[in-house]
Amino acid sequence: MAAANYLRSEDQFLCSICLDVFTDPVSIPCGHNFCKNCINEHWNTNDQYLCPMCKKVFNTRPELHVNTFISEMVVQFRQSAQQKTSSSSSEQQVSKPGEVPCDVCTGTKLKALKSCLVCLASYCETHLEPHLTMSGLKRHQLIDPVEVNLEGRMCTKHDKPLELFCKTDQTCVCMLCHVLDHKMHDVVPLKEEYEGEKAKLGKTEAEIQQMIQKRRLKIQEIKHSVDLSEEDADREIAEGVQVFTALKESVERGQANLINSIKEKQKTTEKQAEAFIKELEQEISELTKRRTEIEQLSRSEDQLHLLQSVQSLKAAPSTKDWIEVSVRPSYVGTMRRAVAQLEETLSKEMKKLVAESELNRIQQYAVDVTLDPDTAHPQLILSDDGKQVNHGVRKNLPDNPERFDTYINVLAKQSFSSGRFYFEVQVKGKTEWDSGVARESINRKGKITLKPEDGYWALCLRNGKEYIAATSLSVFLSLKSRPQKVGVFVDYEEGVVSFYDVDAAALIYSFTGCCFTEKLFPYFCPGLNDGGKNSAPLTISPVRVN
């Protein structure tokens, strides 16, 4: 009751006989409290031992003992009142914007120290003095200064301070309301509910701040995507112009259609991005406004005002889940569709130009790949620079978990878990080889099956002429020429693994619809030496972009 941050009404510490703060407070059997001397004098001057408050008569004079609890509360009350008075009298300040001014001051308004719920007014140090010294005014309910709605702090039904909170009805009530109208309800002190709601507001504020930050990051992501999309569009336009210029007048119509299609897609992307950004900025504005309201409310020391205002802020803000939103379109295939519309007589040349352009674009994602000796089968011979591998004599090597022990395979040191990457493998002069990518968790011991279900996406050569895509049913490929250099391209997010004949600028095979969830490692197998027929090494070649 006498906590330093909560000054209760002095009425609770006044003796009803002397009308002053208790001195040696005692409790009599009916429950009422008086100064020890006051009640003794009262009984000494009366024929009956009765309570001055409820008039209850006692047959024998009650034995009086000082109520130590009330006595300690009185001491704390006096100390608190003295501290308040000393603090307020140390310096009077002129009321600043946002501070509660004194209602009595004329001219320059001084800062109010307290508001009175009985007088419905706020007072500075000077004008507060009567409430601290006059016995009649000392019984008034003083609270920390409040600028507005003092009437709202009193129960309209019982004209008592609202100092309790009914959790059942979610409303502030006075002591009489609790006894008369909310007796069976869950009622707690105003401060208890205030602290709980204030903690919730702090948590809500933090969550909203996090939402704002995520949306700001999303704006940056969208803007970056627009920039990348613009780069893709510019590159696609440039390549398209080169293709259609080479075909001269007969393909000018296709060239214009391609450019317009790309520009329209980019324009649509930019409009979509602008709409998303505008919507995100609107959400940020609304969330910022809500955060400001919550921040201001959470700083309030006004318990009643916070509880009366918090209900309107509890509703979750209406916002969109932006996690999956993206605006960067894919231009892959745009030029290919334009090529399909060209004259039939030019289709062969057009497809060649497109294939070359596509390979050139894919080669932009070239990465430096080197072989990992810790994964190499003991019969493999790796060059010092980690770029060549072929079959040789078995060596005594430590059998670590990463090493293949049955099939003569080897992985690269480099791994990839996002984006796009490309590398090329020289297979000239070989009659047997494998190349592709493998996921990190593949089985490296014992029998191995090359198929996507087991973590391999590979292209293979067998018997010097059989090209096989290592799918579940092994797709045999019919190629017009034997590739001397094979390019391997992976788009992790799109789930694509493609193989190209680099010299012919032709697509050999594509695994599509893949779902990658682990790191991918470039994978190689040079095949058995086969008596010298397959002695040529499998070589990782530097990528030369045309």
Coordinates of C-alpha atoms in Angstrom, one line a residue:
M1 CA 0.0 0.0 0.0
A2 CA 2.9 2.3 0.8
A3 CA 5.2 1.5 -2.2
A4 CA 7.3 4.4 -3.3
N5 CA 5.7 4.4 -6.7
Y6 CA 2.1 4.2 -5.4
L7 CA 0.9 6.7 -2.8
R8 CA -2.3 5.6 -1.3
S9 CA -5.0 7.9 0.2
E10 CA -4.1 9.3 3.6
D11 CA -7.6 8.3 4.8
Q12 CA -6.4 4.8 5.4
F13 CA -3.8 6.0 7.9
L14 CA -6.0 8.5 9.8
C15 CA -7.4 7.9 13.3
S16 CA -11.2 8.6 13.3
I17 CA -10.9 10.1 16.8
C18 CA -8.0 12.6 16.4
L19 CA -8.3 12.8 12.6
D20 CA -4.6 12.6 12.3
V21 CA -2.1 10.0 11.1
F22 CA -2.0 7.0 13.5
T23 CA 0.3 7.0 16.5
D24 CA 0.8 3.5 17.9
P25 CA -2.1 2.1 16.0
V26 CA -4.1 -0.6 17.6
S27 CA -6.9 -2.9 16.4
I28 CA -10.0 -3.6 18.5
P29 CA -12.1 -6.8 18.1
C30 CA -14.5 -5.3 15.6
G31 CA -11.6 -4.7 13.3
H32 CA -11.4 -0.9 13.5
N33 CA -8.1 0.9 14.1
F34 CA -7.3 3.8 16.3
C35 CA -4.3 5.5 18.0
K36 CA -3.7 3.7 21.3
N37 CA -4.0 6.9 23.4
C38 CA -7.1 8.0 21.5
I39 CA -9.1 4.8 22.2
N40 CA -7.9 4.6 25.8
E41 CA -9.1 8.2 26.5
H42 CA -12.3 7.5 24.7
W43 CA -13.1 4.5 26.9
N44 CA -11.9 6.3 30.0
T45 CA -14.5 9.1 29.4
N46 CA -17.4 6.7 28.6
D47 CA -19.4 4.3 30.7
Q48 CA -19.3 1.6 27.9
Y49 CA -16.5 0.1 25.9
L50 CA -17.9 0.7 22.5
C51 CA -16.3 1.3 19.0
P52 CA -16.5 5.0 18.0
M53 CA -17.0 3.8 14.4
C54 CA -19.5 0.9 14.4
K55 CA -20.8 1.4 18.0
K56 CA -20.3 -2.2 18.9
V57 CA -20.3 -2.7 22.6
F58 CA -17.7 -4.9 24.4
N59 CA -18.6 -6.5 27.8
T60 CA -15.0 -6.2 29.0
R61 CA -12.4 -3.7 28.1
P62 CA -10.3 -5.3 25.2
E63 CA -6.7 -5.7 25.8
L64 CA -4.8 -3.4 23.3
H65 CA -1.6 -4.3 21.4
V66 CA 0.1 -2.1 18.8
N67 CA -0.7 -3.4 15.3
T68 CA 2.9 -3.7 14.0
F69 CA 1.8 -4.1 10.4
I70 CA -0.2 -0.8 10.4
S71 CA 2.5 0.8 12.4
E72 CA 5.1 -0.1 9.8
M73 CA 2.8 1.1 7.0
V74 CA 2.3 4.4 8.7
V75 CA 6.1 4.9 9.0
Q76 CA 6.5 4.2 5.3
F77 CA 3.6 6.5 4.5
R78 CA 5.2 9.4 6.5
Q79 CA 8.6 8.8 4.8
S80 CA 7.0 8.7 1.4
A81 CA 5.0 11.9 2.1
Q82 CA 8.1 13.6 3.4
Q83 CA 10.1 12.6 0.3
K84 CA 7.3 13.8 -2.0
T85 CA 7.1 17.1 -0.2
S86 CA 10.9 17.5 0.0
S87 CA 11.3 16.7 -3.7
S88 CA 8.4 19.0 -4.8
S89 CA 9.7 21.9 -2.6
S90 CA 13.3 21.7 -3.9
E91 CA 12.5 23.3 -7.2
Q92 CA 9.4 24.5 -9.0
Q93 CA 9.5 24.1 -12.7
V94 CA 7.6 25.9 -15.4
S95 CA 5.3 23.5 -17.3
K96 CA 6.8 22.3 -20.5
P97 CA 5.0 20.9 -23.6
G98 CA 3.8 17.4 -22.7
E99 CA 3.8 18.1 -19.0
V100 CA 0.7 18.7 -16.9
P101 CA 0.2 22.3 -15.9
C102 CA -1.2 23.6 -12.6
D103 CA -4.9 24.4 -12.9
V104 CA -4.7 27.2 -10.3
C105 CA -1.7 29.1 -11.5
T106 CA -2.5 32.3 -13.4
G107 CA -0.1 33.7 -16.0
T108 CA 2.9 31.4 -16.2
K109 CA 1.7 27.8 -15.5
L110 CA 3.9 25.8 -13.2
K111 CA 4.4 22.0 -13.5
A112 CA 1.8 20.1 -11.5
L113 CA 3.0 17.6 -8.9
K114 CA -0.3 16.0 -8.2
S115 CA -3.9 15.7 -9.4
C116 CA -6.8 15.4 -7.0
L117 CA -9.6 13.0 -7.8
V118 CA -12.0 14.8 -5.5
C119 CA -11.3 18.4 -6.7
L120 CA -10.7 17.1 -10.3
A121 CA -7.8 19.5 -10.6
S122 CA -4.0 19.4 -10.8
Y123 CA -1.7 21.4 -8.5
C124 CA 1.9 22.7 -8.4
E125 CA 4.0 22.7 -5.3
T126 CA 2.5 25.9 -3.9
H127 CA -1.2 25.1 -4.6
L128 CA -0.8 21.5 -3.5
E129 CA 0.2 22.6 0.1
P130 CA -3.4 22.8 1.4
H131 CA -3.9 19.2 0.5
L132 CA -0.9 18.2 2.5
T133 CA -1.7 20.3 5.6
M134 CA -5.4 20.8 6.0
S135 CA -7.2 17.8 7.6
G136 CA -10.2 18.1 5.4
L137 CA -8.2 18.2 2.2
K138 CA -5.7 15.6 3.4
R139 CA -8.4 13.0 3.0
H140 CA -8.7 13.6 -0.8
Q141 CA -7.3 11.1 -3.3
L142 CA -4.1 12.4 -4.8
I143 CA -2.4 10.7 -7.9
D144 CA 0.4 11.5 -10.2
P145 CA -0.5 14.5 -12.4
V146 CA -2.9 13.8 -15.3
E147 CA -3.9 16.4 -17.8
V148 CA -7.2 15.1 -19.0
N149 CA -10.2 13.0 -18.0
L150 CA -9.9 13.2 -14.2
E151 CA -13.6 12.4 -14.0
G152 CA -12.9 9.2 -15.8
R153 CA -10.8 8.0 -12.9
M154 CA -13.7 8.0 -10.5
C155 CA -16.5 5.4 -10.5
T156 CA -19.6 7.1 -11.9
K157 CA -21.8 4.8 -9.8
H158 CA -20.2 5.0 -6.4
D159 CA -18.0 8.1 -6.7
K160 CA -14.9 6.2 -5.6
P161 CA -11.5 5.9 -7.2
L162 CA -11.1 3.2 -9.9
E163 CA -8.3 1.1 -8.3
L164 CA -9.2 -2.4 -9.2
F165 CA -9.5 -4.3 -12.5
C166 CA -12.2 -6.9 -13.2
K167 CA -10.6 -9.5 -15.5
T168 CA -14.0 -11.2 -16.0
D169 CA -15.6 -8.1 -17.5
Q170 CA -12.3 -6.5 -18.6
T171 CA -13.1 -3.2 -16.9
C172 CA -11.8 -0.9 -14.1
V173 CA -13.9 -0.9 -10.9
C174 CA -13.9 0.7 -7.5
M175 CA -13.9 -1.1 -4.1
L176 CA -17.7 -0.9 -3.8
C177 CA -18.1 -2.2 -7.4
H178 CA -16.0 -5.2 -6.3
V179 CA -18.1 -5.9 -3.2
L180 CA -21.5 -5.2 -4.8
D181 CA -21.4 -5.9 -8.5
H182 CA -18.3 -8.0 -9.1
K183 CA -18.2 -10.1 -6.0
M184 CA -17.8 -13.4 -7.8
H185 CA -15.6 -12.1 -10.5
D186 CA -11.8 -12.3 -11.0
V187 CA -10.7 -8.9 -9.6
V188 CA -7.1 -7.9 -9.2
P189 CA -5.4 -4.6 -8.2
L190 CA -5.1 -2.1 -11.0
K191 CA -1.3 -2.2 -10.7
E192 CA -1.2 -6.0 -11.3
E193 CA -3.2 -5.8 -14.5
Y194 CA -1.2 -2.7 -15.5
E195 CA 2.1 -4.5 -15.2
G196 CA 0.8 -7.5 -17.2
E197 CA -0.6 -5.4 -20.0
K198 CA 2.5 -3.3 -20.1
A199 CA 4.6 -6.4 -20.5
K200 CA 2.4 -7.6 -23.4
L201 CA 2.7 -4.2 -25.0
G202 CA 6.4 -4.4 -24.9
K203 CA 6.3 -7.8 -26.5
T204 CA 3.9 -6.6 -29.2
E205 CA 6.1 -3.6 -29.9
A206 CA 9.1 -5.8 -30.4
E207 CA 7.2 -8.1 -32.7
I208 CA 6.0 -5.1 -34.8
Q209 CA 9.5 -3.7 -35.0
Q210 CA 10.6 -7.1 -36.3
M211 CA 7.8 -7.1 -38.9
I212 CA 8.9 -3.6 -40.0
Q213 CA 12.5 -4.7 -40.3
K214 CA 11.5 -7.8 -42.4
R215 CA 9.5 -5.6 -44.7
R216 CA 12.4 -3.1 -45.1
L217 CA 14.7 -6.1 -46.0
K218 CA 12.0 -7.3 -48.4
I219 CA 12.0 -3.9 -50.1
Q220 CA 15.8 -4.1 -50.5
E221 CA 15.4 -7.6 -51.9
I222 CA 12.8 -6.5 -54.4
K223 CA 14.8 -3.5 -55.5
H224 CA 17.9 -5.8 -55.9
S225 CA 15.8 -8.3 -57.9
V226 CA 14.6 -5.5 -60.2
D227 CA 18.2 -4.5 -60.8
L228 CA 19.2 -8.1 -61.6
S229 CA 16.1 -8.5 -63.8
E230 CA 17.1 -5.3 -65.6
E231 CA 20.6 -6.8 -66.2
D232 CA 19.1 -10.0 -67.5
A233 CA 16.8 -8.1 -69.8
D234 CA 19.6 -6.0 -71.1
R235 CA 21.7 -9.1 -71.8
E236 CA 18.8 -10.9 -73.4
I237 CA 18.1 -7.9 -75.6
A238 CA 21.7 -7.6 -76.7
E239 CA 21.9 -11.3 -77.6
G240 CA 18.6 -11.1 -79.4
V241 CA 19.8 -8.1 -81.4
Q242 CA 22.9 -10.0 -82.5
V243 CA 20.9 -13.0 -83.5
F244 CA 18.3 -11.2 -85.5
T245 CA 20.8 -8.8 -87.1
A246 CA 22.7 -11.8 -88.4
L247 CA 19.6 -13.0 -90.1
K248 CA 19.0 -9.5 -91.6
E249 CA 15.7 -8.3 -93.1
S250 CA 13.9 -11.7 -93.0
V251 CA 14.1 -11.8 -89.2
E252 CA 13.6 -8.1 -88.4
R253 CA 10.0 -8.8 -87.4
G254 CA 11.1 -11.6 -85.0
Q255 CA 13.8 -9.3 -83.6
A256 CA 11.2 -6.5 -82.9
N257 CA 8.8 -9.1 -81.3
L258 CA 11.6 -10.4 -79.1
I259 CA 12.6 -7.0 -77.8
N260 CA 9.0 -5.9 -77.2
S261 CA 8.3 -9.1 -75.4
I262 CA 11.3 -8.7 -73.1
K263 CA 10.6 -5.0 -72.5
E264 CA 7.0 -5.7 -71.7
K265 CA 8.0 -8.4 -69.3
Q266 CA 10.5 -6.0 -67.7
K267 CA 7.9 -3.2 -67.6
T268 CA 5.4 -5.6 -66.0
T269 CA 8.1 -6.6 -63.5
E270 CA 8.8 -3.0 -62.6
K271 CA 5.1 -2.2 -62.2
Q272 CA 4.7 -5.2 -60.1
A273 CA 7.7 -4.2 -58.0
E274 CA 6.4 -0.7 -57.6
A275 CA 3.1 -2.0 -56.4
F276 CA 4.8 -4.4 -53.9
I277 CA 7.0 -1.6 -52.7
K278 CA 4.1 0.8 -52.3
E279 CA 2.2 -1.9 -50.4
L280 CA 5.2 -2.6 -48.2
E281 CA 5.7 1.1 -47.5
Q282 CA 2.1 1.4 -46.6
E283 CA 2.4 -1.5 -44.2
I284 CA 5.5 0.0 -42.7
S285 CA 3.7 3.3 -42.3
E286 CA 0.8 1.6 -40.5
L287 CA 3.1 -0.5 -38.4
T288 CA 5.2 2.5 -37.5
K289 CA 2.1 4.4 -36.5
R290 CA 1.0 1.4 -34.4
R291 CA 4.5 1.0 -32.9
T292 CA 4.5 4.7 -32.0
E293 CA 1.1 4.4 -30.3
I294 CA 2.2 1.3 -28.4
E295 CA 5.5 2.9 -27.5
Q296 CA 3.8 6.0 -26.1
L297 CA 1.3 3.9 -24.3
S298 CA 3.9 1.5 -22.9
R299 CA 5.8 4.5 -21.5
S300 CA 2.8 5.7 -19.7
E301 CA 2.9 5.5 -15.9
D302 CA -0.8 6.1 -15.9
Q303 CA -2.2 2.7 -15.1
L304 CA -5.8 3.4 -15.7
H305 CA -5.2 5.2 -19.0
L306 CA -3.1 2.3 -20.3
L307 CA -5.7 -0.3 -19.4
Q308 CA -8.5 1.7 -20.9
S309 CA -6.5 2.3 -24.1
V310 CA -4.8 -1.1 -24.6
Q311 CA -7.9 -2.9 -25.8
S312 CA -8.0 -1.0 -29.1
L313 CA -4.3 -2.0 -29.8
K314 CA -4.6 -5.7 -29.1
A315 CA -5.9 -6.6 -32.6
A316 CA -3.2 -8.0 -34.8
P317 CA -2.2 -5.6 -37.6
S318 CA -3.5 -6.5 -41.1
T319 CA -0.4 -7.4 -43.0
K320 CA 0.6 -9.7 -45.8
D321 CA 3.1 -12.6 -45.6
W322 CA 5.9 -11.4 -47.9
I323 CA 8.2 -14.4 -47.6
E324 CA 7.3 -16.0 -51.0
V325 CA 6.9 -12.7 -52.9
S326 CA 9.4 -12.2 -55.7
V327 CA 9.5 -10.1 -58.8
R328 CA 12.5 -11.4 -60.8
P329 CA 11.1 -13.1 -63.9
S330 CA 13.0 -15.8 -65.8
Y331 CA 13.9 -14.9 -69.4
V332 CA 15.2 -18.4 -70.3
G333 CA 13.3 -19.6 -73.4
T334 CA 12.2 -16.1 -74.5
M335 CA 14.5 -16.1 -77.4
R336 CA 13.8 -19.7 -78.2
R337 CA 10.1 -19.0 -78.6
A338 CA 11.0 -16.1 -80.8
V339 CA 13.1 -18.3 -83.0
A340 CA 10.2 -20.8 -83.4
Q341 CA 8.3 -18.1 -85.2
L342 CA 10.9 -17.5 -87.9
E343 CA 10.7 -18.7 -91.4
E344 CA 11.1 -22.4 -91.8
T345 CA 14.0 -21.9 -94.3
L346 CA 16.0 -20.1 -91.6
S347 CA 15.1 -22.4 -88.7
K348 CA 18.4 -24.4 -88.9
E349 CA 20.6 -21.4 -88.7
M350 CA 18.4 -19.7 -86.1
K351 CA 18.6 -22.7 -83.8
K352 CA 22.4 -22.8 -84.1
L353 CA 22.6 -19.1 -83.2
V354 CA 20.3 -19.6 -80.3
A355 CA 22.2 -22.6 -78.9
E356 CA 25.5 -20.7 -79.2
S357 CA 23.9 -17.7 -77.4
E358 CA 22.4 -19.9 -74.7
L359 CA 25.7 -21.6 -74.0
N360 CA 27.4 -18.3 -73.9
R361 CA 25.0 -17.1 -71.3
I362 CA 25.3 -20.2 -69.2
Q363 CA 29.1 -20.0 -69.4
Q364 CA 28.8 -16.7 -67.5
Y365 CA 28.2 -18.9 -64.4
A366 CA 31.6 -20.7 -64.7
V367 CA 33.2 -21.8 -61.5
D368 CA 36.7 -23.0 -60.7
V369 CA 36.5 -26.7 -59.8
T370 CA 39.4 -28.9 -58.5
L371 CA 39.4 -32.6 -57.5
D372 CA 39.3 -33.6 -53.9
P373 CA 41.9 -36.3 -53.2
D374 CA 40.2 -37.2 -49.9
T375 CA 37.2 -38.5 -51.9
A376 CA 39.2 -40.3 -54.7
H377 CA 39.2 -44.0 -55.0
P378 CA 42.7 -45.5 -54.2
Q379 CA 43.1 -46.5 -57.9
L380 CA 42.7 -43.0 -59.2
I381 CA 45.6 -40.8 -60.2
L382 CA 45.1 -37.1 -59.7
S383 CA 47.3 -34.4 -61.1
D384 CA 49.0 -32.0 -58.8
D385 CA 46.8 -29.1 -59.8
G386 CA 43.6 -31.2 -59.2
K387 CA 42.4 -30.8 -62.7
Q388 CA 43.0 -34.3 -64.2
V389 CA 42.1 -37.8 -63.2
N390 CA 42.6 -41.3 -64.7
H391 CA 42.7 -44.9 -63.7
G392 CA 46.0 -46.4 -62.4
V393 CA 47.5 -48.7 -59.8
R394 CA 45.9 -48.9 -56.4
K395 CA 47.6 -46.9 -53.7
N396 CA 47.6 -47.4 -49.9
L397 CA 45.4 -44.5 -48.8
P398 CA 43.5 -44.0 -45.5
D399 CA 39.9 -45.1 -45.8
N400 CA 38.1 -42.0 -44.5
P401 CA 34.2 -41.7 -44.7
E402 CA 34.4 -39.4 -47.7
R403 CA 36.4 -41.7 -49.9
F404 CA 34.9 -44.0 -52.5
D405 CA 36.0 -47.6 -51.9
T406 CA 34.4 -49.7 -54.7
Y407 CA 33.8 -47.5 -57.7
I408 CA 36.6 -45.3 -59.2
N409 CA 34.8 -42.0 -58.5
V410 CA 36.0 -38.7 -57.2
L411 CA 34.2 -35.5 -56.1
A412 CA 35.3 -31.9 -56.4
K413 CA 36.4 -29.9 -53.3
Q414 CA 33.9 -27.2 -54.1
S415 CA 30.2 -27.5 -53.1
F416 CA 27.1 -25.4 -54.0
S417 CA 23.9 -25.0 -52.2
S418 CA 22.2 -22.1 -54.1
G419 CA 22.3 -20.2 -57.4
R420 CA 23.8 -21.4 -60.7
F421 CA 27.1 -22.8 -61.6
Y422 CA 28.8 -24.3 -64.7
F423 CA 32.0 -26.2 -65.4
E424 CA 33.5 -28.1 -68.4
V425 CA 35.1 -31.5 -68.7
Q426 CA 37.5 -32.6 -71.5
V427 CA 36.5 -36.2 -72.6
K428 CA 38.5 -36.4 -75.8
G429 CA 40.0 -39.8 -76.6
K430 CA 38.0 -41.6 -73.9
T431 CA 35.7 -44.7 -74.3
E432 CA 34.2 -44.6 -70.9
W433 CA 33.5 -41.7 -68.4
D434 CA 30.9 -40.2 -66.0
S435 CA 30.4 -36.6 -65.1
G436 CA 27.7 -34.6 -63.4
V437 CA 26.8 -33.6 -59.8
A438 CA 26.1 -35.5 -56.6
R439 CA 24.6 -34.6 -53.3
E440 CA 26.7 -34.6 -50.1
S441 CA 24.9 -37.5 -48.5
I442 CA 25.5 -40.1 -51.3
N443 CA 26.7 -43.6 -50.4
R444 CA 30.4 -43.8 -51.1
K445 CA 31.0 -47.4 -49.9
G446 CA 30.1 -50.6 -51.7
K447 CA 27.7 -50.8 -54.6
I448 CA 26.5 -47.5 -56.1
T449 CA 23.6 -46.8 -58.5
L450 CA 23.8 -43.7 -60.6
K451 CA 20.3 -42.2 -60.5
P452 CA 18.7 -39.1 -59.0
E453 CA 16.9 -41.1 -56.3
D454 CA 20.3 -42.0 -54.9
G455 CA 21.7 -38.5 -55.3
Y456 CA 23.4 -38.6 -58.7
W457 CA 22.6 -36.5 -61.8
A458 CA 25.1 -37.7 -64.4
L459 CA 25.8 -38.2 -68.1
C460 CA 27.8 -41.4 -69.0
L461 CA 29.7 -42.9 -72.0
R462 CA 29.9 -46.7 -72.3
N463 CA 31.6 -48.8 -75.0
G464 CA 32.9 -45.7 -76.8
K465 CA 29.6 -44.9 -78.3
E466 CA 26.7 -45.3 -75.9
Y467 CA 25.7 -42.0 -74.3
I468 CA 23.4 -42.5 -71.3
A469 CA 21.5 -40.1 -69.1
A470 CA 21.6 -41.8 -65.7
T471 CA 17.9 -41.6 -64.8
S472 CA 16.0 -44.4 -63.0
L473 CA 15.5 -46.2 -66.4
S474 CA 18.7 -45.1 -68.1
V475 CA 17.9 -42.9 -71.1
F476 CA 20.0 -43.8 -74.2
L477 CA 20.8 -40.7 -76.2
S478 CA 21.3 -40.3 -79.9
L479 CA 23.9 -37.7 -80.7
K480 CA 25.0 -36.4 -84.1
S481 CA 28.6 -36.2 -83.1
R482 CA 30.8 -37.4 -80.2
P483 CA 31.3 -34.5 -77.7
Q484 CA 35.0 -33.7 -77.0
K485 CA 34.2 -31.3 -74.2
V486 CA 31.0 -31.5 -72.0
G487 CA 29.6 -28.6 -70.2
V488 CA 27.6 -29.1 -67.0
F489 CA 25.2 -26.4 -65.8
V490 CA 23.1 -26.5 -62.6
D491 CA 20.4 -24.1 -61.5
Y492 CA 19.9 -25.0 -57.9
E493 CA 16.6 -23.1 -57.3
E494 CA 15.0 -24.1 -60.6
G495 CA 16.0 -27.8 -60.1
V496 CA 17.8 -28.2 -63.4
V497 CA 21.0 -30.1 -64.4
S498 CA 21.9 -29.7 -68.1
F499 CA 24.7 -31.2 -70.2
Y500 CA 26.1 -29.5 -73.3
D501 CA 28.3 -30.4 -76.2
V502 CA 30.6 -27.3 -75.9
D503 CA 32.1 -27.4 -79.4
A504 CA 28.7 -27.9 -81.1
A505 CA 27.0 -25.5 -78.7
A506 CA 24.2 -28.1 -78.4
L507 CA 22.2 -29.3 -75.5
I508 CA 22.7 -33.0 -74.8
Y509 CA 20.3 -33.6 -72.0
S510 CA 18.5 -31.9 -69.1
F511 CA 17.3 -33.2 -65.7
T512 CA 14.4 -31.0 -64.8
G513 CA 12.0 -30.8 -61.8
C514 CA 14.8 -31.8 -59.4
C515 CA 14.4 -30.9 -55.7
F516 CA 17.8 -30.0 -54.2
T517 CA 18.0 -29.8 -50.4
E518 CA 21.7 -30.5 -49.8
K519 CA 25.1 -29.3 -51.0
L520 CA 25.9 -30.5 -54.5
F521 CA 29.4 -31.5 -55.5
P522 CA 30.7 -31.9 -59.1
Y523 CA 31.2 -35.6 -59.7
F524 CA 33.6 -37.5 -62.0
C525 CA 34.5 -41.0 -63.0
P526 CA 37.3 -41.5 -65.7
G527 CA 36.4 -45.2 -66.2
L528 CA 38.7 -48.2 -66.2
N529 CA 42.0 -48.0 -68.2
D530 CA 40.8 -51.0 -70.3
G531 CA 44.2 -52.1 -71.5
G532 CA 45.1 -48.6 -72.6
K533 CA 42.0 -48.0 -74.7
N534 CA 40.7 -45.6 -72.1
S535 CA 44.0 -44.2 -70.7
A536 CA 43.3 -40.6 -71.6
P537 CA 42.6 -38.5 -68.5
L538 CA 39.3 -36.9 -67.6
T539 CA 40.3 -33.2 -67.5
I540 CA 38.5 -30.2 -65.9
S541 CA 38.9 -27.5 -68.6
P542 CA 39.0 -23.7 -68.2
V543 CA 35.9 -22.2 -69.6
R544 CA 36.4 -19.9 -72.6
V545 CA 33.4 -17.6 -73.2
N546 CA 32.8 -16.6 -76.8

